[in-house]
Tab-separated table of C-alpha atoms and ligand atoms in Angstrom:
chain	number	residue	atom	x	y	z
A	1	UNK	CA	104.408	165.887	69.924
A	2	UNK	CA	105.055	162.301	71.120
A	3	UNK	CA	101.950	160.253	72.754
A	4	UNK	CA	104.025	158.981	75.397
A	5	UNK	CA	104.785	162.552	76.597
A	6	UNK	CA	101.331	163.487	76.861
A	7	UNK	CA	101.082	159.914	78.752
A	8	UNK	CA	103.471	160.920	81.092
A	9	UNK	CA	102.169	164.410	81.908
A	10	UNK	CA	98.967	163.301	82.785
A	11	UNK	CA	100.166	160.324	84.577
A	12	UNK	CA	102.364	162.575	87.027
A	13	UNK	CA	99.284	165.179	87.669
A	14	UNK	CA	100.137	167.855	85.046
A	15	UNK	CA	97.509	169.559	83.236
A	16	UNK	CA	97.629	168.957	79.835
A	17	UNK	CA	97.027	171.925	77.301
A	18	UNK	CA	94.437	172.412	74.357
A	19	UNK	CA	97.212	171.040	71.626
A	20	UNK	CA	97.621	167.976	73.995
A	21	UNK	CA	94.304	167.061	74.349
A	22	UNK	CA	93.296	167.809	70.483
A	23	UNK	CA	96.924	165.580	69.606
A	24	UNK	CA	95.743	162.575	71.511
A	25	UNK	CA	91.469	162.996	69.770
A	26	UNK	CA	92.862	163.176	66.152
A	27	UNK	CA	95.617	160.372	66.768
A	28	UNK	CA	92.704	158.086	68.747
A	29	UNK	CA	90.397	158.837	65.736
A	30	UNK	CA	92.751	158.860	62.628
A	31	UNK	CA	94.180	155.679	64.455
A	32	UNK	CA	98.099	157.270	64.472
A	33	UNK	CA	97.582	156.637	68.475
A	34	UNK	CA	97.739	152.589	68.839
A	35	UNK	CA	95.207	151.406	71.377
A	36	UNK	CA	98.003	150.418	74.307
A	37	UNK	CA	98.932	154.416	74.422
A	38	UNK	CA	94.857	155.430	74.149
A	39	UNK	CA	94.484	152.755	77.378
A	40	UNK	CA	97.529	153.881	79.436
A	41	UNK	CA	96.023	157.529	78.304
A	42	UNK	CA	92.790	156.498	80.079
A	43	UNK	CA	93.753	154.471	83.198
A	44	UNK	CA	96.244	157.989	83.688
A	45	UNK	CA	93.408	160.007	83.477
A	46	UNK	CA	91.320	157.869	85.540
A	47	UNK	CA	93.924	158.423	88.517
A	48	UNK	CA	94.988	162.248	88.183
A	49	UNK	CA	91.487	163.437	87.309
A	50	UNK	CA	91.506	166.673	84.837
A	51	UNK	CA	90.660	170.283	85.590
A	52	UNK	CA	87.616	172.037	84.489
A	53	UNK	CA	89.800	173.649	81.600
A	54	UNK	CA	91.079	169.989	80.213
A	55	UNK	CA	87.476	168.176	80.824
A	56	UNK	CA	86.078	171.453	78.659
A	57	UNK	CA	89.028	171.214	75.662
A	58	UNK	CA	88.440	167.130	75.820
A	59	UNK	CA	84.650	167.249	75.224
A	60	UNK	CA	85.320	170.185	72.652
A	61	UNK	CA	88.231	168.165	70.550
A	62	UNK	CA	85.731	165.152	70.991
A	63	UNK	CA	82.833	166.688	69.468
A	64	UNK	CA	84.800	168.081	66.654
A	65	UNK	CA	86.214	164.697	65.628
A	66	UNK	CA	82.696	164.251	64.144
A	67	UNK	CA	79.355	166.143	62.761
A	68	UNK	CA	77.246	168.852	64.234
A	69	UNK	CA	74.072	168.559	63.922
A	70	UNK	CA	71.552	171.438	62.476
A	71	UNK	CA	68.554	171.475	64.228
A	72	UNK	CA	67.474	174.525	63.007
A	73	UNK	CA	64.874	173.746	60.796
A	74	UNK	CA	63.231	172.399	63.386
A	75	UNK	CA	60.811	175.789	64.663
A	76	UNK	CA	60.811	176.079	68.838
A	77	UNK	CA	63.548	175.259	71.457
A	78	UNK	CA	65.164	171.914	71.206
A	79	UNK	CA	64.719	170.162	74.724
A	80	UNK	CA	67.034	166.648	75.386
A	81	UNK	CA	67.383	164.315	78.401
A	82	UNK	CA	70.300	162.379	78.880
A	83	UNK	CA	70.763	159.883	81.777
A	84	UNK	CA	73.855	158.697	83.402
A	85	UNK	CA	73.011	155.017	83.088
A	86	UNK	CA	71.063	152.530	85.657
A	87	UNK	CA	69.162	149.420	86.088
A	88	UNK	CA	65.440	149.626	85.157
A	89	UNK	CA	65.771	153.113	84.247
A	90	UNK	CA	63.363	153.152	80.789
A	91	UNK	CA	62.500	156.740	81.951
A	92	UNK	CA	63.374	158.607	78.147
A	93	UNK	CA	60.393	156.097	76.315
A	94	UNK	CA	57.917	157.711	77.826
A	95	UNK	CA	59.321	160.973	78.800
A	96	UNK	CA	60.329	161.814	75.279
A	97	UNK	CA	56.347	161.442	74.330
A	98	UNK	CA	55.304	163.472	77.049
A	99	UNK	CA	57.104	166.814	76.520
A	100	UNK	CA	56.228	165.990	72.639
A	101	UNK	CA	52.659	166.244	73.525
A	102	UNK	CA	53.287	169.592	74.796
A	103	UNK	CA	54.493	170.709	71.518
A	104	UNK	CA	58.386	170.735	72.584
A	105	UNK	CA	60.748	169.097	70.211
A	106	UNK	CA	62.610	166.078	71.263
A	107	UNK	CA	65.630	165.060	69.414
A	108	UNK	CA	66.593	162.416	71.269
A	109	UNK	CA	69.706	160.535	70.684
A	110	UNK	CA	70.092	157.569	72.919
A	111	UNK	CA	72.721	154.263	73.396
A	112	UNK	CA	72.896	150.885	74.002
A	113	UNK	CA	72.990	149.050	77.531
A	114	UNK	CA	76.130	149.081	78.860
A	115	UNK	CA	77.734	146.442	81.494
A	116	UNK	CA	74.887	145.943	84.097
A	117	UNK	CA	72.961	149.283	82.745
A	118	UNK	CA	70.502	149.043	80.205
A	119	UNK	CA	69.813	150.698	77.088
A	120	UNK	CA	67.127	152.661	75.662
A	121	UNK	CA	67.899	151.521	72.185
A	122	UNK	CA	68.418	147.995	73.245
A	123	UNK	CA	64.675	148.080	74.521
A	124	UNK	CA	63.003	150.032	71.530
A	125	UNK	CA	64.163	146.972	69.851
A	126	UNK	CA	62.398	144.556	71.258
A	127	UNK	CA	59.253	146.659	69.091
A	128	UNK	CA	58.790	144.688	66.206
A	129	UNK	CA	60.123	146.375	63.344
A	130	UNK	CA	61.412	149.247	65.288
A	131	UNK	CA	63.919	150.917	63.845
A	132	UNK	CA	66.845	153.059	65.567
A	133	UNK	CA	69.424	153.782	62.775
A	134	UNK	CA	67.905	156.440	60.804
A	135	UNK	CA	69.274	158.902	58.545
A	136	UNK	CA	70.270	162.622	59.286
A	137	UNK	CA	67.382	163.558	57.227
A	138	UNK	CA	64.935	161.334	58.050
A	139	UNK	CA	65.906	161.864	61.728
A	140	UNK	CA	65.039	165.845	61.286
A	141	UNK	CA	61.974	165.134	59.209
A	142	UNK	CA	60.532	162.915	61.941
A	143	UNK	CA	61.059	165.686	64.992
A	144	UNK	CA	59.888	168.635	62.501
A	145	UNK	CA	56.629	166.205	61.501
A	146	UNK	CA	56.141	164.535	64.502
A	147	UNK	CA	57.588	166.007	67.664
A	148	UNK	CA	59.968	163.670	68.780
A	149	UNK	CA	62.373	160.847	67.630
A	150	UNK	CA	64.816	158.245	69.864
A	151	UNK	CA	67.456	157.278	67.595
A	152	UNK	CA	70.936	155.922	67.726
A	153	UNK	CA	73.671	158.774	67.043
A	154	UNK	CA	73.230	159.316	63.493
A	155	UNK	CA	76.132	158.946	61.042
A	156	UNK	CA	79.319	160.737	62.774
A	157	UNK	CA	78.381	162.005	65.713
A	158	UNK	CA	81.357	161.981	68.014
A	159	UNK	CA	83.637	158.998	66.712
A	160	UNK	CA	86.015	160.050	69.252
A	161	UNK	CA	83.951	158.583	72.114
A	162	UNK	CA	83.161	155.482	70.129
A	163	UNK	CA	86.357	154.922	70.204
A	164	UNK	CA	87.451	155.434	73.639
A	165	UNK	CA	84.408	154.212	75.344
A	166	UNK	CA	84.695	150.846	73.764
A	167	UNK	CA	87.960	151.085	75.390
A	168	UNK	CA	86.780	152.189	78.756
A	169	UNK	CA	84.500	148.903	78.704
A	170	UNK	CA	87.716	146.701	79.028
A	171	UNK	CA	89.627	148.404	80.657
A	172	UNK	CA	87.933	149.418	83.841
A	173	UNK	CA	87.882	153.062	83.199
A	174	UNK	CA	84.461	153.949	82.862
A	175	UNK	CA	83.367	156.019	86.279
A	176	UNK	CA	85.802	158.468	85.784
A	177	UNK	CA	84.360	161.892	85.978
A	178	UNK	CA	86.286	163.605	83.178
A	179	UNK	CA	85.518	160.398	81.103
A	180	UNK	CA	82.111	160.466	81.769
A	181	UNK	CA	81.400	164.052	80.963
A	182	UNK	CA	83.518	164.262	78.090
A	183	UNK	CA	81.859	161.121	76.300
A	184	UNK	CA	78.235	162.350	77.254
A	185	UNK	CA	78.600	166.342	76.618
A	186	UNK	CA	80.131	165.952	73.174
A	187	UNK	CA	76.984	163.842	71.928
A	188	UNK	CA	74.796	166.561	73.274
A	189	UNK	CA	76.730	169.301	72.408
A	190	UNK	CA	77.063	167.939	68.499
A	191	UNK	CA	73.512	166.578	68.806
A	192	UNK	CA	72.584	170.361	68.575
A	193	UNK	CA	70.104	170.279	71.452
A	194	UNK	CA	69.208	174.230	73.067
A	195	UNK	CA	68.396	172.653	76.300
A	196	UNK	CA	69.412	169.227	78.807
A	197	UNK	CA	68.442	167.840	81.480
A	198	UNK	CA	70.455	165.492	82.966
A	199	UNK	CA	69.842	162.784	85.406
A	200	UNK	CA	72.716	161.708	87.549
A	201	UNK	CA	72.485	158.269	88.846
A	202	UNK	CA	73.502	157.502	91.859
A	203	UNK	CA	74.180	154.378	94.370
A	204	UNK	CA	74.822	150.396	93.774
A	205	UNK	CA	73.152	150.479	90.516
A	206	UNK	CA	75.477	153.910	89.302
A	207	UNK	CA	78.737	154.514	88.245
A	208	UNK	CA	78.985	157.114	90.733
A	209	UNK	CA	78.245	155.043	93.855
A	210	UNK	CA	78.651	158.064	96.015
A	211	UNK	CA	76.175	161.402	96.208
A	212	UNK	CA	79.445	163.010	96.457
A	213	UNK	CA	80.959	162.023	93.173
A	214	UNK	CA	77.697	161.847	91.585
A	215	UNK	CA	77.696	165.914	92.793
A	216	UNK	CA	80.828	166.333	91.110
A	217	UNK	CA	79.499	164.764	87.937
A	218	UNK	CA	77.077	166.678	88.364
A	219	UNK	CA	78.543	169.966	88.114
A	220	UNK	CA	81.398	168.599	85.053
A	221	UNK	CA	78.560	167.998	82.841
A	222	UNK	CA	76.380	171.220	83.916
A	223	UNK	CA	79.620	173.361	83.646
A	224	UNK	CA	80.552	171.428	80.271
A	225	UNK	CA	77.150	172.388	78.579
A	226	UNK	CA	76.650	175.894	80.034
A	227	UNK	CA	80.323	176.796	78.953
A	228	UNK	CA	79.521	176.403	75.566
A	229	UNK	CA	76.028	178.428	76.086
A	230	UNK	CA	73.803	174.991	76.510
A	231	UNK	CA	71.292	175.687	78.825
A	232	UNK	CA	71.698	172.360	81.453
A	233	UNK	CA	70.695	171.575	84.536
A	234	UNK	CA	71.030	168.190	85.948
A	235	UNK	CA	69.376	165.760	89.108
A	236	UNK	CA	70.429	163.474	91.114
A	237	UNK	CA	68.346	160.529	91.480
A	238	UNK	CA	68.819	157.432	93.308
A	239	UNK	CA	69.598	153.685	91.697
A	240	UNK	CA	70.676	151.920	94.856
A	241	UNK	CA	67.542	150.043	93.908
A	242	UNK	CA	65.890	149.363	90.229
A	243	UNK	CA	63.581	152.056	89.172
A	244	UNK	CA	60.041	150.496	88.553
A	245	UNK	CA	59.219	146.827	88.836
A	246	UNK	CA	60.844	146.030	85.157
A	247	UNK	CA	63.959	144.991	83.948
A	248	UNK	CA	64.599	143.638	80.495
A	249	UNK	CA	63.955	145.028	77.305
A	250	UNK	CA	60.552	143.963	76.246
A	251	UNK	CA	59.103	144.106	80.056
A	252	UNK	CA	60.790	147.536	80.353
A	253	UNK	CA	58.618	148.795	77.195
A	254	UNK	CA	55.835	147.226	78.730
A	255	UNK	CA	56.167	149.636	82.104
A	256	UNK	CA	56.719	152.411	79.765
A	257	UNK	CA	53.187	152.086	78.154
A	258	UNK	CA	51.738	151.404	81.524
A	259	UNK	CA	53.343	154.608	82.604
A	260	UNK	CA	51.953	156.263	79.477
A	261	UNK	CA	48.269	154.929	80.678
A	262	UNK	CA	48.606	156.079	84.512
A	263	UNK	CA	49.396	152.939	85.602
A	264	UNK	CA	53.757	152.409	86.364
A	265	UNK	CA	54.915	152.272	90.077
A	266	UNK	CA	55.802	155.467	92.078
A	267	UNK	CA	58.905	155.984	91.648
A	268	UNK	CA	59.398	155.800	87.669
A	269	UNK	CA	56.228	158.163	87.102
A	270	UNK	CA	57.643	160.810	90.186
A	271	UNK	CA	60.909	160.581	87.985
A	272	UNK	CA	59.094	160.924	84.465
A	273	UNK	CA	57.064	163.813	85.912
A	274	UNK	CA	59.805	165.562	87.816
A	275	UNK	CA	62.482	165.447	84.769
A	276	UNK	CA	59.515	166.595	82.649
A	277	UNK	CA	58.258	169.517	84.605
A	278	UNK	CA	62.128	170.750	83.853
A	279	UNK	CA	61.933	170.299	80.447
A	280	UNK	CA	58.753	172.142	80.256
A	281	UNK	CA	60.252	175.199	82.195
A	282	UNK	CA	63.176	175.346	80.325
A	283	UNK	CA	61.367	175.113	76.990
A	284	UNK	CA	59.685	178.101	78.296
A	285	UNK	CA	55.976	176.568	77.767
A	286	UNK	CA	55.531	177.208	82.114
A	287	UNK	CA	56.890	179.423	84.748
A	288	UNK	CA	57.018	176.903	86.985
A	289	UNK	CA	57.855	173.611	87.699
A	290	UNK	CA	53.835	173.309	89.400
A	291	UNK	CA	52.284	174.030	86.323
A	292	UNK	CA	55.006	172.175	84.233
A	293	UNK	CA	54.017	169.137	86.051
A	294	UNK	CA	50.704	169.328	85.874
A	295	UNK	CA	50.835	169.987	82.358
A	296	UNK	CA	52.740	166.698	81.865
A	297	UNK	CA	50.348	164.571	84.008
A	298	UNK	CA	47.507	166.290	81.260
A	299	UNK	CA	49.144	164.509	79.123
A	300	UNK	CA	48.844	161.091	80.534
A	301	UNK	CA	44.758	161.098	81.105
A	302	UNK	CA	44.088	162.743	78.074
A	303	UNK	CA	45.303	160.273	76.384
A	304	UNK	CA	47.896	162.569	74.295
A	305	UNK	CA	51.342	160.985	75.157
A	306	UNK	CA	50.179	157.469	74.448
A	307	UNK	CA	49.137	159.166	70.925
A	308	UNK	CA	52.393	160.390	70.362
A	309	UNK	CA	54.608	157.526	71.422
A	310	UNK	CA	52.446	155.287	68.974
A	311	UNK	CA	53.307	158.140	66.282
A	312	UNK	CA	57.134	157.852	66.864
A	313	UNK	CA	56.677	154.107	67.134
A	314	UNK	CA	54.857	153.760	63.680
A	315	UNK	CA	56.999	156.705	62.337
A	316	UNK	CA	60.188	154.180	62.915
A	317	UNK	CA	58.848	151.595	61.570
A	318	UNK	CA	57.636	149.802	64.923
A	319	UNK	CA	54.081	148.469	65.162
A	320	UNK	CA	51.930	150.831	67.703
A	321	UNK	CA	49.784	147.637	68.251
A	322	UNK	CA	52.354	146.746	70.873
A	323	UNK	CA	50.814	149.906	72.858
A	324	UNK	CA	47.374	147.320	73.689
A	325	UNK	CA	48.942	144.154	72.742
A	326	UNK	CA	52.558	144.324	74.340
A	327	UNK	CA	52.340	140.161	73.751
A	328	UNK	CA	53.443	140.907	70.243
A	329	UNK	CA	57.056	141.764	71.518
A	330	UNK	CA	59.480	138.120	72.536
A	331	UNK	CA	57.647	136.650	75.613
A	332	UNK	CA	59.649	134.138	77.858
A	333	UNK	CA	58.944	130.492	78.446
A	334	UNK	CA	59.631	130.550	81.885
A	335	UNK	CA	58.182	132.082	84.555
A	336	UNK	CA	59.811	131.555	88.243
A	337	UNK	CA	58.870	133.121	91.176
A	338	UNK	CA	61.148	133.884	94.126
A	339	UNK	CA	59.740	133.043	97.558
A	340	UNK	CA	61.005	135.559	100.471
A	341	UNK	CA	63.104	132.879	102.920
A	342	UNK	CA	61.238	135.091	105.947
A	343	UNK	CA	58.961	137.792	106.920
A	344	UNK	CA	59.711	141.210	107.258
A	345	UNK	CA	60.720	144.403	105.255
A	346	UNK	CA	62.709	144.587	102.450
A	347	UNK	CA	65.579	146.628	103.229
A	348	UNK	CA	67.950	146.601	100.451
A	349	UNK	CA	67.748	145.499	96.710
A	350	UNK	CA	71.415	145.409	94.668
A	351	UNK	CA	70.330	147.699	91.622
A	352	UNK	CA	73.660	146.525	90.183
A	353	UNK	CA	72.860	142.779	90.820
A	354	UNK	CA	69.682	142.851	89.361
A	355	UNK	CA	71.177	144.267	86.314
A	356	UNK	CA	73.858	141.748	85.900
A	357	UNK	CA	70.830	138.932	86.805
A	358	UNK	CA	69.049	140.329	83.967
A	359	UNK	CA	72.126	140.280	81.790
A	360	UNK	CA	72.914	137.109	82.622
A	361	UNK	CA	69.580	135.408	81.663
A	362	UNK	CA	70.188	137.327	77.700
A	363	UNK	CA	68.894	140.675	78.686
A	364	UNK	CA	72.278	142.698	78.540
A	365	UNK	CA	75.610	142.114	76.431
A	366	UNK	CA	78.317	140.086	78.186
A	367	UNK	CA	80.535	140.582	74.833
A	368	UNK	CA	79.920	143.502	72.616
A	369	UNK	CA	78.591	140.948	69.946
A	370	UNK	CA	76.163	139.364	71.994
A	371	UNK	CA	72.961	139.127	70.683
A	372	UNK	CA	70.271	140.229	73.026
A	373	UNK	CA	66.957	138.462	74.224
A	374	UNK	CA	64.421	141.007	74.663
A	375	UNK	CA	62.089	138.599	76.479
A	376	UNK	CA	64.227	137.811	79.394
A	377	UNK	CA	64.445	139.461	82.716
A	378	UNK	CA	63.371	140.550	85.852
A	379	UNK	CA	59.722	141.866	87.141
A	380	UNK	CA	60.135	143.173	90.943
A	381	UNK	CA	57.496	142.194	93.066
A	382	UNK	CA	58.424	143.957	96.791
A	383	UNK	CA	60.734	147.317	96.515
A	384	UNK	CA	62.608	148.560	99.027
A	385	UNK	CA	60.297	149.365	102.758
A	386	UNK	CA	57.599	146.833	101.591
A	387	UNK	CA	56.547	144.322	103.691
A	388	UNK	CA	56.560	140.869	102.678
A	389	UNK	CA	55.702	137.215	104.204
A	390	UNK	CA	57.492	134.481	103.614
A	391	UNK	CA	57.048	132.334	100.762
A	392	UNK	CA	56.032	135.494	99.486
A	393	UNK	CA	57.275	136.511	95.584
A	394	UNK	CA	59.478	138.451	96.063
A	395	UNK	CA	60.233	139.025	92.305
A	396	UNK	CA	59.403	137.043	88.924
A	397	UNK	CA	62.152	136.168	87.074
A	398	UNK	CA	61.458	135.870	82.941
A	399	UNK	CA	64.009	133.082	81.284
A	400	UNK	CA	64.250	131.461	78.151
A	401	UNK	CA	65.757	128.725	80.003
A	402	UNK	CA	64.248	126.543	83.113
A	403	UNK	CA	67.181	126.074	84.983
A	404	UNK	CA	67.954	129.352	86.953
A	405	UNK	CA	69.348	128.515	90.215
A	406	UNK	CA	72.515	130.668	89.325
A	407	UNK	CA	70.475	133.526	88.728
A	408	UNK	CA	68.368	132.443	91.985
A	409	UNK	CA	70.927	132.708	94.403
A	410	UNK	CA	72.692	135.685	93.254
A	411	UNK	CA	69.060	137.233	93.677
A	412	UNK	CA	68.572	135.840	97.302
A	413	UNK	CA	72.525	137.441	98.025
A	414	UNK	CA	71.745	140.464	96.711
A	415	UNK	CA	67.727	141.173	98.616
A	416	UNK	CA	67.841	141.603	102.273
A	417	UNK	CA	64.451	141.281	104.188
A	418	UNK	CA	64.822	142.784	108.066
A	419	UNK	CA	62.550	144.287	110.645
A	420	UNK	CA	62.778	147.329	109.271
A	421	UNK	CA	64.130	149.775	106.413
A	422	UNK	CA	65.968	152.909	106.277
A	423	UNK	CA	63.722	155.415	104.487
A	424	UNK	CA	64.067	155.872	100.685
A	425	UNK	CA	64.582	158.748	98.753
A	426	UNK	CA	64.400	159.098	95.052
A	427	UNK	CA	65.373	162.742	94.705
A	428	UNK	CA	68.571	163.588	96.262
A	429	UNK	CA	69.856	167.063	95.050
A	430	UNK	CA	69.068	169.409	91.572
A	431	UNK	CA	72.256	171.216	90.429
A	432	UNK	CA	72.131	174.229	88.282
B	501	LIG	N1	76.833	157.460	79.026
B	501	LIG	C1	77.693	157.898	78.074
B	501	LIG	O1	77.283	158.271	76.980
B	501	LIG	N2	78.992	157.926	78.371
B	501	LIG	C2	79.489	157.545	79.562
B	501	LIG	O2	80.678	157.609	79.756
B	501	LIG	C3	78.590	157.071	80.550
B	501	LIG	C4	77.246	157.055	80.256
């Protein structure tokens, strides 16, 4: 079977058949397939879409080019979250601890920021000594012993999709539907987890800019996981704006503590709680989502969440004194405010542009050998429908360097302050 024939197919609409698909994984992985066909492959695929039947056999042959993991000596049902990628969005640091408290395994396996998304990794580094590149073994040792882990994909999880999505990167074919559901549901699926929650970004800050596409992501990765007896459910939650106040690693962790002590912003602790009450229902712990919540928010004032994200900090290596001394992670030189140009409300804030701001000051990769500055970034002062005077701060922007006026104006371009603003919503749909 020739590459440029399956190139072709797809390229003219035709749906390709199991053989195709698994010829074009093992050439992309054993390397037969050069990376011109794998991109003209991609940008194809990108155009004509795939049917359910082709997005199923990709994320199969793409978990199979690697290891499956065995959870099973792990007692009790394995609950994941996976995200689709947004700005500010820290939500799986303290989620993961949560649901642990409760008793519910969490074998998490994260990634690394990606364009003007961050990363959970990325910002678990910026814990001294944290590490996120553990062994299989250690990895199942430190969910049996402690409840929970957030690692990197261990070993060869998948080496399909690390493959193609570094190709995706550069060449402009990463919100594609059957791209994005194939790369995410053949972690999960080889990751071994019983049950996923997803959260579907969408808006500016998303890949899927649209709650329509976002609802057809939606269902691909739902349909993926359930097809292969997964049991997945997924939300759709809003990043037309950044979720929380923080962006950059180290300031992001810091949120994520807060959020751990009762004290984040609204709408990253009504996403922590509402993506937790599903993992508590479908772990089977609670009937309903009520009492699932409310179990999770136990969690917070007794004080057993904080205790378990210090466990899984310590148990990696990190040092839990960051949970009262968050000083001990990089700090910034600079500190620069930016003054609202009038009064009013704001009524829009570029998720997408605050990402790239943040990336820009060292927060984010530009290249993907860029070393990261885990100091850097972006604290929000006014979110979208507050009301602000000017001269006001509108947000505080953390830099390692003093000139910003760059970053500065891409800000003021990218936050609009009006009479008034549309309402928000966080929560836009839950698919099943
Ligand atoms: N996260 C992934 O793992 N893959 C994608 O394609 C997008 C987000």
């Amino acid at each position: 079977m020739r590459m440029v024939d399956i190139i072709d197919k797809k390229r003219n609409g035709g749906e390709l058949t199991q053989e195709e698909i698994q010829t074009f994984v093992d050439g992309v992985v054993s390397g037969e397939i050069p990376d011109y066909q794998t991109s003209a492959f991609l940008m194809a695929t990108y155009f004509k879409d795939m049917t359910d039947a082709e997005r199923s056999e990709l994320t199969m042959a793409m978990m199979k080019s690697g290891d499956h993991l065995d959870l099973s000596s792990i007692p009790g049902l394995k609950v994941d979250k996976h995200s689709t990628g947004g700005v500010g969005d820290k939500t799986s640091i303290p989620l993961a601890p949560i649901v642990a408290a409760l008793g519910i395994p969490v074998p998490m396996i994260s990634g690394r920021g990606l364009g003007h998304t961050g990363g959970t990794l990325d910002k678990l580094e910026a814990i001294p000594g944290y590490q996120v590149e553990i062994s299989e073994s250690d990895f199942l040792k430190q969910v049996r012993d402690q409840g929970l882990a957030i690692v990197g994909a261990t070993g060869n999880i998948a080496p399909a999709d690390k493959k193609i999505y570094a190709l995706r990167d550069v060449t402009d074919t990463v919100d594609s539907i059957p791209l994005i559901a194939s790369s995410i549901m053949s972690k999960k699926i080889a990751s071994g987890t019983d049950a996923l929650v997803i959260d579907v970004k969408t808006g500016a800050g998303a890949f899927m800019k649209t709650l329509d596409d976002s609802r057809k992501l939606a269902k691909a990765l739902v349909g993926i996981g359930k097809g292969v007896g997964m049991d997945c459910m997924a939300i759709i939650s809003d990043m037309n704006q950044p979720l929380g106040n923080a962006i950059g690693n180290a300031l992001e962790i810091k949120e994520s503590i807060d959020l751990l002590k009762g004290q984040a912003p609204a709408d990253i602790t009504e996403l922590v709680m509402t993506l937790g009450a599903h993992m508590v229902v479908m772990s089977g712990k609670a009937d309903d989502l009520e009492t699932a919540r409310a179990m999770c928010e136990k969690t917070i004032t007794d004080g057993s969440a904080l205790q378990k994200f210090g466990d899984m900090v310590a148990a990696q290596g990190g040092d839990r004194n960051v949970i009262d001394h968050p000083e001990i992670m990089p700090q910034a030189k600079f500190k620069i405010e930016l003054p609202a140009k009038t009064s009013g409300v704001v009524s829009k804030v570029e998720a997408d542009e605050m990402g790239i701001a943040s990336m820009l000051l060292g927060g984010g990769r530009q290249k993907a050998d860029d070393q990261l500055d885990y100091a850097v970034g972006i604290m929000m002062n006014k979110k979208v429908g507050d009301p602000v005077k000017a001269g006001e701060s509108l947000l505080t922007i953390y830099s390692n360097r003093e000139d910003v006026a760059d970053i500065k104006q891409r800000l003021y371009d990218n936050i609009e302050v009006r009479d008034t603003a549309e309402p928000f919503t966080l929560i836009h749909e839950t698919i099943r």
